[in-house]
Amino acid sequence: MTGDGSPAEQRCEKSLPALFEPFTLRGVTFANRICVTPMCQYVAEDGHAVDWHMAHHGRFSLSGVGGACVEASGITRTGRITHGCLGIYLDSHIEGLARIVSLYHAQDIPVGIQIAHSGRKGSAAVPLDGAAPLAQHDPEKAWQAVAPSAIAMSDGWPVPHALDEAEILSLLDKFAAAATRAVRAGFDFIEIHGAHGYLVNSFFSPISNKRNDRWGGPDPEHRARFPAQVAEAVRAVIPSSMPLLYRTSAVDGFDDGVTIEDTVVLARILGSSGVDLIDCSSGGIIGPSGRAALRPSPGYLVPYAERVRRDADMPTMAVGLIVAAQQAEDIVSSGQADMVAMGRQLLDDPNFAMHAARELGHPNPYSLLPESYRFFLERRKL
Ligand SMILES: Cc1cc2nc3c(=O)[nH]c(=O)nc-3n(C[C@H](O)[C@H](O)[C@H](O)COP(=O)(O)O)c2cc1C
């Protein structure tokens, strides 16, 4: 490469790996296909971001990723999983979130936020304290969790309150209010947390939703009503240029749970409800989020992203033990997913994107990094 290494110039290069091709959803272009996956840090103070969040996102904002998504942020106080979770239910949360946004925007990286309600998995201790229900761990700090049906998440967990019609409609308003705050904070996209057994997922799963009103029923189409209404409520209050993502648990991992066929139905419905991309995770309807039909191994969830992309004709993001450059390149170049979301590998190696660019023969890997690093690294002679 003889020019300035600008993204425009790189796109002209024939040798650019597929992982480093830009990707556009509505009005937002990700410079490459690597996205920081949402990762709860459990250190928020009354839902507010703290210095740790700035340091955590600071690492990734300087690393050349194509995009990033801030951790699950509660749309209500009791919609957080733990007392350490971020919130987006007060206007006072906006300032800290906007500081995270500005870290990424300073590097021209689109950043989104995952808006979430914990449902029957809420009122838990933070993982470092064992993630047990607060009702056991610290009863004074516990709250009444809610769900589509009064069914406990698993043995030892409190029975949640089954939401009535008015409460369900009120939660749709809270999702919309959270989305409005996300727009005010400057986020480029929003992801609805529809996975891991939390409220939205619990409406879609037949394991946790036994309702026989319009919010439930035997068919995936009926159980998709709440997820779709959340998507419509959010879409109605965000700019048309703003992408809306939806993280799904593509399979529950239990015989009587959500199947990939159900998820294809859901994805089609969500596509008609204003969702632009399905982020395909799995599990969590009972017990920890990792519980899935397949044992975790590198790329074990990629087939779900591939299936949804093909059968629902929706862009997808793959996630789950994506740990190596060639693996990520193969997922994108073979059309299994449009983007890869990465978590623990980025904790292990925050500069993964640049390292992957180098390994995959990107013509100018250091061009991914900010000028203050690039200038010196390009001139370093080993
Ligand atoms: C510390 C940590 C926090 C997480 N928090 C969230 C979260 O807020 N929302 C979510 O959907 N998934 C969350 N996850 C799951 C990740 O987004 C991701 O799906 C999972 O870690 C698998 O990807 P990986 O193998 O690249 O880490 C979290 C994972 C970790 C390790």
XYZ file of C-alpha atoms and ligand atoms in Angstrom:
413
model
C 0.000 0.000 0.000
C 1.504 3.298 -1.056
C -1.129 5.829 0.040
C -2.416 7.047 3.370
C -4.028 3.792 4.482
C -7.448 5.391 4.700
C -10.466 3.038 4.827
C -11.496 4.203 1.358
C -8.159 3.239 -0.055
C -8.129 -0.106 1.722
C -11.488 -1.010 0.236
C -9.909 -0.740 -3.213
C -7.259 -3.246 -2.240
C -8.046 -6.649 -3.694
C -6.268 -8.396 -0.849
C -8.450 -7.022 1.957
C -9.672 -10.008 4.014
C -13.464 -10.362 4.223
C -13.239 -9.709 7.990
C -11.981 -6.228 7.192
C -14.546 -5.292 4.593
C -16.947 -2.609 5.825
C -20.554 -3.495 6.575
C -23.496 -1.118 6.499
C -26.824 -1.365 8.308
C -29.201 1.518 7.613
C -27.159 4.720 8.165
C -24.283 3.120 10.062
C -21.124 1.667 8.527
C -18.876 -0.606 10.550
C -15.314 -0.362 9.210
C -14.831 -4.085 9.752
C -16.828 -7.098 10.949
C -15.477 -7.453 14.494
C -17.849 -6.223 17.210
C -17.261 -6.122 20.959
C -20.050 -8.238 22.433
C -22.045 -6.921 25.425
C -20.260 -7.827 28.658
C -21.749 -6.935 32.048
C -19.078 -5.583 34.368
C -21.201 -5.634 37.549
C -19.595 -2.478 38.945
C -22.231 0.161 38.133
C -23.377 2.436 40.954
C -27.157 2.606 41.102
C -27.131 1.873 37.366
C -24.601 4.617 36.575
C -21.397 4.005 34.630
C -18.180 4.463 36.604
C -14.489 4.892 35.753
C -14.126 1.147 35.247
C -16.519 1.281 32.311
C -14.373 4.007 30.734
C -11.205 1.943 31.165
C -12.922 -1.222 29.899
C -14.286 0.470 26.787
C -11.176 2.610 26.417
C -9.168 -0.519 25.663
C -11.518 -1.579 22.890
C -12.052 1.900 21.487
C -8.310 2.075 20.715
C -8.102 -1.420 19.270
C -9.462 -1.175 15.727
C -12.701 -3.100 16.218
C -15.482 -2.383 13.744
C -18.138 -1.812 16.404
C -18.954 -2.309 20.056
C -22.038 -2.922 22.135
C -22.296 -1.794 25.750
C -23.452 -4.361 28.296
C -27.044 -5.256 29.194
C -28.557 -2.104 30.682
C -31.769 -2.351 32.662
C -34.817 -0.547 31.289
C -36.167 -0.402 34.863
C -34.452 -0.573 38.231
C -35.815 -4.066 38.824
C -35.056 -5.004 35.232
C -31.370 -5.166 36.109
C -29.944 -8.599 36.878
C -27.910 -7.408 39.851
C -27.282 -4.215 41.770
C -24.024 -3.897 39.789
C -25.698 -3.755 36.373
C -25.873 -0.644 34.247
C -29.236 1.058 33.966
C -30.890 3.185 31.320
C -34.051 3.903 33.292
C -33.076 7.359 34.619
C -32.072 10.466 32.708
C -29.092 10.678 35.061
C -27.716 7.501 33.441
C -27.266 9.318 30.127
C -24.167 11.299 31.066
C -22.001 8.278 31.880
C -23.241 6.391 28.838
C -22.452 9.405 26.652
C -18.864 9.305 27.949
C -18.569 5.708 26.760
C -20.001 6.752 23.400
C -17.470 9.546 23.035
C -14.567 7.115 23.570
C -15.640 5.179 20.494
C -16.701 8.187 18.468
C -13.260 9.738 18.942
C -12.029 6.743 16.908
C -14.947 6.736 14.422
C -16.236 3.407 15.779
C -20.013 2.889 15.911
C -21.188 1.918 19.387
C -24.511 0.528 20.554
C -26.137 -0.428 23.815
C -27.989 -3.563 24.789
C -31.289 -2.665 26.456
C -32.553 -5.372 28.727
C -34.980 -6.581 31.339
C -33.832 -9.420 33.561
C -37.297 -10.932 34.113
C -37.307 -14.002 36.344
C -33.490 -14.061 36.471
C -33.362 -10.649 38.125
C -32.622 -9.943 41.778
C -29.405 -11.959 41.748
C -26.044 -11.532 43.423
C -23.180 -10.544 41.125
C -21.203 -13.492 39.698
C -18.192 -12.803 41.910
C -20.529 -13.318 44.893
C -21.942 -16.522 43.418
C -24.882 -15.217 41.307
C -27.405 -16.740 43.736
C -30.874 -15.239 44.154
C -30.671 -12.205 46.449
C -33.605 -13.693 48.349
C -31.041 -16.150 49.758
C -27.829 -14.207 49.469
C -28.887 -10.769 50.742
C -32.680 -10.687 51.328
C -32.793 -7.006 52.260
C -31.603 -6.096 48.771
C -33.884 -8.537 46.939
C -36.800 -7.476 44.752
C -39.824 -9.202 43.259
C -38.896 -10.533 39.824
C -41.449 -10.686 37.000
C -42.116 -13.091 34.127
C -44.796 -14.142 31.650
C -45.799 -16.994 33.984
C -45.303 -17.695 37.685
C -42.604 -20.321 37.133
C -39.286 -20.155 38.929
C -36.145 -20.138 36.774
C -34.807 -23.250 38.505
C -34.714 -24.939 41.889
C -33.998 -22.513 44.690
C -35.102 -19.456 42.717
C -38.136 -17.442 43.851
C -41.379 -17.750 41.919
C -41.744 -14.592 39.777
C -44.872 -12.451 39.585
C -46.800 -13.180 36.361
C -47.227 -9.893 34.523
C -50.764 -8.719 33.771
C -51.798 -6.940 30.576
C -51.320 -3.427 31.976
C -47.882 -4.308 33.351
C -46.819 -5.744 29.988
C -47.916 -2.593 28.160
C -46.103 -0.466 30.719
C -42.879 -2.411 30.088
C -43.184 -1.724 26.365
C -43.233 1.977 27.260
C -40.127 1.488 29.407
C -38.287 -0.128 26.492
C -39.229 2.867 24.347
C -38.107 5.313 27.049
C -34.788 3.470 27.354
C -34.325 3.632 23.577
C -34.977 7.371 23.666
C -32.272 7.766 26.324
C -29.897 5.676 24.195
C -30.461 8.075 21.297
C -29.857 11.050 23.606
C -26.598 9.460 24.823
C -25.436 9.379 21.195
C -25.445 5.632 20.561
C -25.352 4.556 16.915
C -27.397 1.398 17.351
C -29.492 -0.449 19.892
C -29.574 -4.148 20.652
C -32.627 -5.638 22.349
C -31.614 -8.376 24.772
C -33.855 -11.245 23.723
C -31.552 -14.022 24.933
C -30.237 -15.927 27.941
C -33.558 -16.452 29.705
C -34.193 -12.812 30.551
C -37.630 -11.253 30.186
C -37.926 -10.949 26.399
C -36.520 -14.454 25.888
C -38.809 -15.819 28.590
C -41.839 -14.675 26.604
C -40.601 -16.557 23.543
C -39.680 -19.799 25.262
C -42.433 -22.391 25.830
C -40.571 -23.416 28.999
C -41.207 -20.098 30.729
C -44.308 -18.823 28.904
C -47.442 -20.860 29.686
C -49.888 -18.022 29.052
C -53.022 -18.580 27.050
C -53.815 -14.921 26.399
C -52.512 -12.971 23.401
C -48.976 -12.933 24.889
C -48.567 -16.710 24.831
C -49.678 -19.909 23.192
C -48.376 -23.082 21.650
C -47.001 -21.541 18.453
C -43.823 -19.513 18.122
C -45.853 -16.852 16.297
C -47.878 -16.218 19.481
C -44.903 -16.237 21.811
C -43.114 -13.842 19.437
C -45.713 -11.148 20.176
C -43.868 -9.592 23.118
C -40.431 -9.589 21.401
C -42.019 -8.097 18.285
C -43.900 -5.459 20.276
C -40.689 -4.498 22.059
C -38.985 -4.123 18.678
C -41.848 -2.017 17.333
C -41.920 0.175 20.442
C -38.189 0.811 20.109
C -38.255 1.294 16.334
C -41.020 3.904 16.744
C -38.819 6.216 18.823
C -35.403 5.919 17.139
C -34.236 7.530 13.898
C -34.870 5.526 10.743
C -31.094 5.666 10.101
C -30.402 3.800 13.361
C -29.898 0.024 13.194
C -31.838 -2.146 15.623
C -30.259 -5.464 16.591
C -31.849 -8.310 18.493
C -29.885 -10.863 20.502
C -31.671 -14.176 20.573
C -31.093 -17.497 22.274
C -31.395 -19.449 19.041
C -32.056 -22.667 20.972
C -32.948 -23.276 24.606
C -31.042 -26.537 24.743
C -33.921 -28.504 26.285
C -36.222 -30.981 24.510
C -39.345 -28.906 25.151
C -37.697 -25.556 24.497
C -37.046 -23.162 21.625
C -35.685 -24.828 18.480
C -33.768 -23.274 15.628
C -36.920 -23.611 13.509
C -38.799 -21.484 16.075
C -36.017 -18.926 15.939
C -36.228 -18.663 12.168
C -39.940 -17.857 12.597
C -39.067 -15.272 15.262
C -36.381 -13.693 13.080
C -38.810 -13.258 10.197
C -41.344 -11.596 12.488
C -38.677 -9.347 13.973
C -37.556 -8.389 10.483
C -41.077 -7.074 9.884
C -40.977 -5.269 13.238
C -37.990 -3.079 12.439
C -35.081 -5.309 13.485
C -32.083 -5.221 11.132
C -29.788 -7.957 12.424
C -30.099 -11.047 14.619
C -27.242 -11.682 17.046
C -27.374 -15.435 17.598
C -26.504 -16.613 21.082
C -28.142 -19.533 22.891
C -29.269 -21.016 26.173
C -29.972 -19.605 29.607
C -33.701 -20.213 29.940
C -32.892 -22.469 32.890
C -29.600 -21.989 34.681
C -26.582 -20.157 33.338
C -26.536 -18.604 29.886
C -24.014 -21.045 28.477
C -26.456 -23.980 28.590
C -27.120 -24.998 24.992
C -27.787 -28.023 22.842
C -24.169 -28.137 21.782
C -21.192 -28.304 24.093
C -19.200 -25.068 23.943
C -16.295 -25.372 21.548
C -14.827 -22.828 19.136
C -17.577 -21.478 16.912
C -20.258 -23.783 18.364
C -23.046 -21.233 17.831
C -22.050 -20.216 14.310
C -24.421 -22.744 12.633
C -27.371 -20.933 14.239
C -26.299 -17.600 12.777
C -25.844 -19.315 9.424
C -29.282 -20.904 9.561
C -31.094 -17.692 10.522
C -29.221 -15.761 7.845
C -30.201 -18.283 5.195
C -33.750 -19.226 6.192
C -35.008 -15.923 7.604
C -33.039 -13.862 5.104
C -31.791 -11.604 7.879
C -28.257 -10.310 8.476
C -26.715 -12.063 11.461
C -23.934 -11.738 13.974
C -22.221 -14.910 15.181
C -20.907 -15.225 18.719
C -19.471 -17.836 21.050
C -15.838 -18.865 21.335
C -14.721 -17.036 18.242
C -11.080 -16.921 19.183
C -8.855 -16.959 16.104
C -8.287 -14.757 13.073
C -8.758 -17.424 10.409
C -11.856 -18.732 12.194
C -13.438 -15.255 12.164
C -12.392 -14.731 8.540
C -13.964 -18.048 7.508
C -17.278 -17.199 9.216
C -17.576 -13.942 7.291
C -16.072 -15.015 3.966
C -18.236 -18.164 3.775
C -21.386 -16.143 4.456
C -22.245 -17.830 7.759
C -22.673 -14.416 9.391
C -22.232 -10.772 8.507
C -20.395 -9.884 11.700
C -18.633 -11.663 14.540
C -19.207 -10.619 18.156
C -16.330 -11.343 20.481
C -16.068 -11.232 24.241
C -13.528 -13.184 26.194
C -10.971 -13.285 23.382
C -11.004 -9.487 23.420
C -10.495 -9.506 27.186
C -7.538 -11.792 26.547
C -6.227 -9.778 23.623
C -7.803 -6.329 23.271
C -5.744 -5.718 20.120
C -7.187 -8.843 18.481
C -8.464 -6.884 15.451
C -5.031 -5.539 14.576
C -3.384 -8.876 15.269
C -5.959 -10.615 13.076
C -5.367 -8.082 10.307
C -1.659 -8.821 10.468
C -2.190 -12.576 10.439
C -4.676 -12.463 7.568
C -2.423 -10.403 5.306
C -4.217 -7.071 5.594
C -2.118 -4.621 3.540
C -1.761 -2.194 6.452
C -2.720 -3.688 9.829
C -1.576 -0.680 11.821
C -4.061 1.473 9.947
C -6.647 -0.016 12.324
C -5.035 1.713 15.273
C -5.271 5.375 16.290
C -2.666 7.705 14.822
C -0.762 8.062 18.108
C -0.030 4.334 18.125
C 0.127 3.751 14.378
C 2.825 6.349 13.701
C 5.299 4.697 16.037
C 4.426 1.090 15.325
C 4.823 1.605 11.583
C 8.348 2.917 12.191
C 9.389 0.261 14.643
C 12.140 -1.977 13.315
C 12.379 -5.328 15.047
C -18.071 -10.937 31.562
C -19.203 -11.285 30.623
C -20.361 -10.537 30.656
C -21.402 -10.797 29.755
N -22.494 -9.964 29.717
C -23.396 -10.113 28.734
C -24.396 -9.131 28.524
O -24.430 -8.084 29.160
N -25.319 -9.386 27.561
C -25.266 -10.508 26.783
O -26.128 -10.680 25.921
N -24.290 -11.409 26.927
C -23.348 -11.217 27.862
N -22.311 -12.095 27.951
C -22.173 -13.138 26.927
C -21.263 -12.595 25.807
O -21.835 -11.470 25.174
C -20.979 -13.666 24.757
O -22.179 -14.028 24.132
C -20.323 -14.893 25.361
O -19.297 -14.524 26.254
C -19.745 -15.796 24.276
O -18.794 -15.089 23.519
P -17.200 -15.250 23.775
O -16.891 -16.717 23.705
O -16.570 -14.456 22.664
O -16.884 -14.678 25.131
C -21.278 -11.866 28.850
C -20.116 -12.642 28.854
C -19.086 -12.341 29.701
C -17.811 -13.157 29.637
